[in-house]
Amino acid sequence: MMVNWLAMGAGVVLAFLLGFLVYGPLGFQRRWAEGTRISPDPPETPPLGSMAMQVLSLALLALIIAITATTDSLGLAVLAILTVAAQAASVGAWAQKSPFAIMVDTGYAIGSGILMILAHAVI
Protein backbone atom coordinates (compact mmCIF):
# COMPACT_ATOMS: atom_id res chain seq x y z
CA MET A 1 0.00 0.00 0.00
CA MET A 2 1.22 3.50 -0.81
CA VAL A 3 1.17 6.62 1.33
CA ASN A 4 -2.06 8.59 0.99
CA TRP A 5 -0.52 11.97 0.17
CA LEU A 6 -3.90 13.71 0.02
CA ALA A 7 -4.78 12.57 3.55
CA MET A 8 -1.30 13.52 4.72
CA GLY A 9 -1.65 17.03 3.25
CA ALA A 10 -5.14 17.41 4.69
CA GLY A 11 -3.80 16.42 8.11
CA VAL A 12 -1.10 19.10 7.92
CA VAL A 13 -3.61 21.78 6.89
CA LEU A 14 -6.13 20.75 9.57
CA ALA A 15 -3.44 20.71 12.27
CA PHE A 16 -2.13 24.11 11.17
CA LEU A 17 -5.65 25.55 11.30
CA LEU A 18 -6.08 24.01 14.75
CA GLY A 19 -3.02 26.00 15.78
CA PHE A 20 -4.73 29.23 14.71
CA LEU A 21 -7.71 28.29 16.86
CA VAL A 22 -5.71 27.18 19.89
CA TYR A 23 -3.10 29.94 19.89
CA GLY A 24 -5.23 32.71 18.36
CA PRO A 25 -7.62 35.22 19.88
CA LEU A 26 -10.50 32.73 19.77
CA GLY A 27 -8.43 30.28 21.78
CA PHE A 28 -5.85 30.65 24.51
CA GLN A 29 -3.66 33.36 22.97
CA ARG A 30 -3.47 35.72 25.94
CA ARG A 31 -3.23 33.17 28.75
CA TRP A 32 -0.79 30.94 26.80
CA ALA A 33 1.43 33.93 25.96
CA GLU A 34 1.47 35.05 29.58
CA GLY A 35 2.36 31.50 30.66
CA THR A 36 5.13 31.45 28.07
CA ARG A 37 6.37 34.86 29.25
CA ILE A 38 5.95 36.55 25.88
CA SER A 39 3.81 39.52 24.95
CA PRO A 40 0.15 38.54 24.66
CA ASP A 41 -0.26 41.10 21.88
CA PRO A 42 0.04 39.67 18.37
CA PRO A 43 3.20 40.68 16.49
CA GLU A 44 2.92 43.38 13.83
CA THR A 45 4.07 40.96 11.17
CA PRO A 46 3.51 37.19 11.10
CA PRO A 47 6.48 35.20 12.47
CA LEU A 48 7.16 33.52 9.12
CA GLY A 49 10.23 31.59 10.26
CA SER A 50 8.38 30.07 13.20
CA MET A 51 5.38 29.30 11.03
CA ALA A 52 7.60 27.57 8.46
CA MET A 53 9.17 25.42 11.17
CA GLN A 54 5.68 24.58 12.44
CA VAL A 55 4.59 23.47 8.97
CA LEU A 56 7.75 21.36 8.68
CA SER A 57 7.19 19.68 12.05
CA LEU A 58 3.53 19.04 11.21
CA ALA A 59 4.51 17.60 7.82
CA LEU A 60 7.03 15.26 9.45
CA LEU A 61 4.47 14.03 11.99
CA ALA A 62 1.87 13.68 9.22
CA LEU A 63 4.35 11.62 7.20
CA ILE A 64 4.89 9.28 10.15
CA ILE A 65 1.11 8.98 10.55
CA ALA A 66 0.75 8.34 6.79
CA ILE A 67 3.38 5.61 6.87
CA THR A 68 1.79 3.93 9.87
CA ALA A 69 -1.56 4.05 8.04
CA THR A 70 -0.08 1.90 5.26
CA THR A 71 0.58 -0.90 7.75
CA ASP A 72 -2.43 -0.40 10.02
CA SER A 73 -0.08 0.50 12.87
CA LEU A 74 -2.39 2.78 14.83
CA GLY A 75 -0.48 2.01 18.03
CA LEU A 76 2.75 3.26 16.51
CA ALA A 77 0.98 6.40 15.27
CA VAL A 78 -0.32 7.07 18.79
CA LEU A 79 3.18 6.48 20.20
CA ALA A 80 4.62 9.02 17.74
CA ILE A 81 1.98 11.57 18.74
CA LEU A 82 2.65 11.02 22.44
CA THR A 83 6.37 11.40 21.77
CA VAL A 84 5.79 14.82 20.20
CA ALA A 85 3.54 15.83 23.11
CA ALA A 86 6.10 14.65 25.69
CA GLN A 87 8.84 16.61 23.91
CA ALA A 88 6.65 19.73 23.94
CA ALA A 89 6.04 19.24 27.68
CA SER A 90 9.75 18.72 28.34
CA VAL A 91 10.79 21.84 26.44
CA GLY A 92 8.00 23.83 28.07
CA ALA A 93 9.06 22.74 31.54
CA TRP A 94 12.71 23.51 30.79
CA ALA A 95 11.70 26.96 29.55
CA GLN A 96 9.70 27.39 32.79
CA LYS A 97 6.37 27.88 31.07
CA SER A 98 3.29 27.83 33.25
CA PRO A 99 1.50 24.49 33.66
CA PHE A 100 -1.37 25.96 31.61
CA ALA A 101 0.93 26.87 28.70
CA ILE A 102 2.47 23.39 28.81
CA MET A 103 -1.01 21.84 28.75
CA VAL A 104 -1.93 23.97 25.72
CA ASP A 105 1.23 22.92 23.87
CA THR A 106 0.82 19.23 24.64
CA GLY A 107 -2.90 19.37 23.90
CA TYR A 108 -2.16 20.95 20.54
CA ALA A 109 0.32 18.19 19.71
CA ILE A 110 -2.21 15.50 20.61
CA GLY A 111 -5.05 17.29 18.80
CA SER A 112 -2.90 17.65 15.69
CA GLY A 113 -2.12 13.96 15.69
CA ILE A 114 -5.77 13.05 16.13
CA LEU A 115 -6.71 15.24 13.16
CA MET A 116 -4.02 13.55 11.07
CA ILE A 117 -5.33 10.10 11.95
CA LEU A 118 -8.89 11.21 11.21
CA ALA A 119 -7.79 12.56 7.82
CA HIS A 120 -6.60 9.06 6.93
CA ALA A 121 -9.83 7.54 8.18
CA VAL A 122 -11.93 9.85 6.01
CA ILE A 123 -9.85 10.38 2.83
XYZ file of C-alpha atoms in Angstrom:
123
model
C 0.000 0.000 0.000
C 1.216 3.502 -0.810
C 1.173 6.616 1.329
C -2.056 8.590 0.992
C -0.522 11.966 0.168
C -3.897 13.705 0.022
C -4.779 12.567 3.550
C -1.303 13.522 4.722
C -1.651 17.027 3.252
C -5.137 17.415 4.691
C -3.796 16.420 8.108
C -1.103 19.102 7.917
C -3.609 21.777 6.891
C -6.126 20.750 9.566
C -3.443 20.709 12.269
C -2.127 24.110 11.169
C -5.653 25.550 11.305
C -6.083 24.008 14.754
C -3.015 26.004 15.776
C -4.734 29.231 14.714
C -7.713 28.288 16.863
C -5.714 27.180 19.890
C -3.100 29.945 19.889
C -5.230 32.709 18.363
C -7.617 35.224 19.882
C -10.500 32.729 19.772
C -8.432 30.278 21.782
C -5.851 30.648 24.507
C -3.656 33.361 22.967
C -3.470 35.724 25.936
C -3.233 33.167 28.748
C -0.794 30.937 26.801
C 1.430 33.930 25.959
C 1.474 35.054 29.577
C 2.363 31.502 30.658
C 5.130 31.453 28.070
C 6.371 34.858 29.248
C 5.947 36.549 25.882
C 3.811 39.523 24.946
C 0.146 38.540 24.660
C -0.258 41.104 21.876
C 0.042 39.669 18.368
C 3.196 40.681 16.488
C 2.920 43.378 13.834
C 4.069 40.956 11.165
C 3.511 37.186 11.098
C 6.475 35.196 12.469
C 7.161 33.519 9.120
C 10.232 31.592 10.264
C 8.385 30.071 13.201
C 5.383 29.299 11.032
C 7.600 27.575 8.456
C 9.166 25.419 11.171
C 5.680 24.582 12.445
C 4.591 23.467 8.971
C 7.751 21.360 8.682
C 7.190 19.679 12.050
C 3.525 19.038 11.208
C 4.513 17.602 7.822
C 7.026 15.263 9.452
C 4.467 14.027 11.994
C 1.872 13.683 9.224
C 4.352 11.616 7.201
C 4.888 9.280 10.147
C 1.108 8.978 10.548
C 0.748 8.342 6.794
C 3.383 5.606 6.869
C 1.788 3.927 9.873
C -1.557 4.049 8.045
C -0.079 1.903 5.257
C 0.583 -0.904 7.747
C -2.427 -0.404 10.016
C -0.084 0.498 12.867
C -2.391 2.777 14.835
C -0.485 2.011 18.030
C 2.745 3.256 16.510
C 0.984 6.395 15.273
C -0.319 7.068 18.791
C 3.179 6.483 20.196
C 4.621 9.021 17.739
C 1.978 11.574 18.742
C 2.646 11.020 22.444
C 6.375 11.400 21.773
C 5.791 14.818 20.195
C 3.542 15.830 23.113
C 6.098 14.654 25.687
C 8.840 16.609 23.912
C 6.648 19.733 23.940
C 6.043 19.243 27.679
C 9.747 18.719 28.337
C 10.792 21.838 26.438
C 8.003 23.832 28.069
C 9.057 22.736 31.542
C 12.707 23.506 30.788
C 11.700 26.964 29.546
C 9.704 27.391 32.787
C 6.365 27.881 31.071
C 3.292 27.827 33.251
C 1.498 24.493 33.664
C -1.372 25.964 31.612
C 0.928 26.872 28.702
C 2.471 23.395 28.808
C -1.012 21.843 28.747
C -1.932 23.966 25.724
C 1.228 22.919 23.869
C 0.821 19.226 24.638
C -2.901 19.374 23.903
C -2.159 20.954 20.542
C 0.316 18.193 19.710
C -2.207 15.501 20.614
C -5.049 17.292 18.805
C -2.903 17.653 15.690
C -2.115 13.959 15.690
C -5.771 13.045 16.132
C -6.713 15.238 13.156
C -4.016 13.552 11.072
C -5.333 10.102 11.950
C -8.895 11.215 11.209
C -7.786 12.563 7.816
C -6.598 9.061 6.925
C -9.826 7.543 8.178
C -11.933 9.852 6.006
C -9.850 10.384 2.833
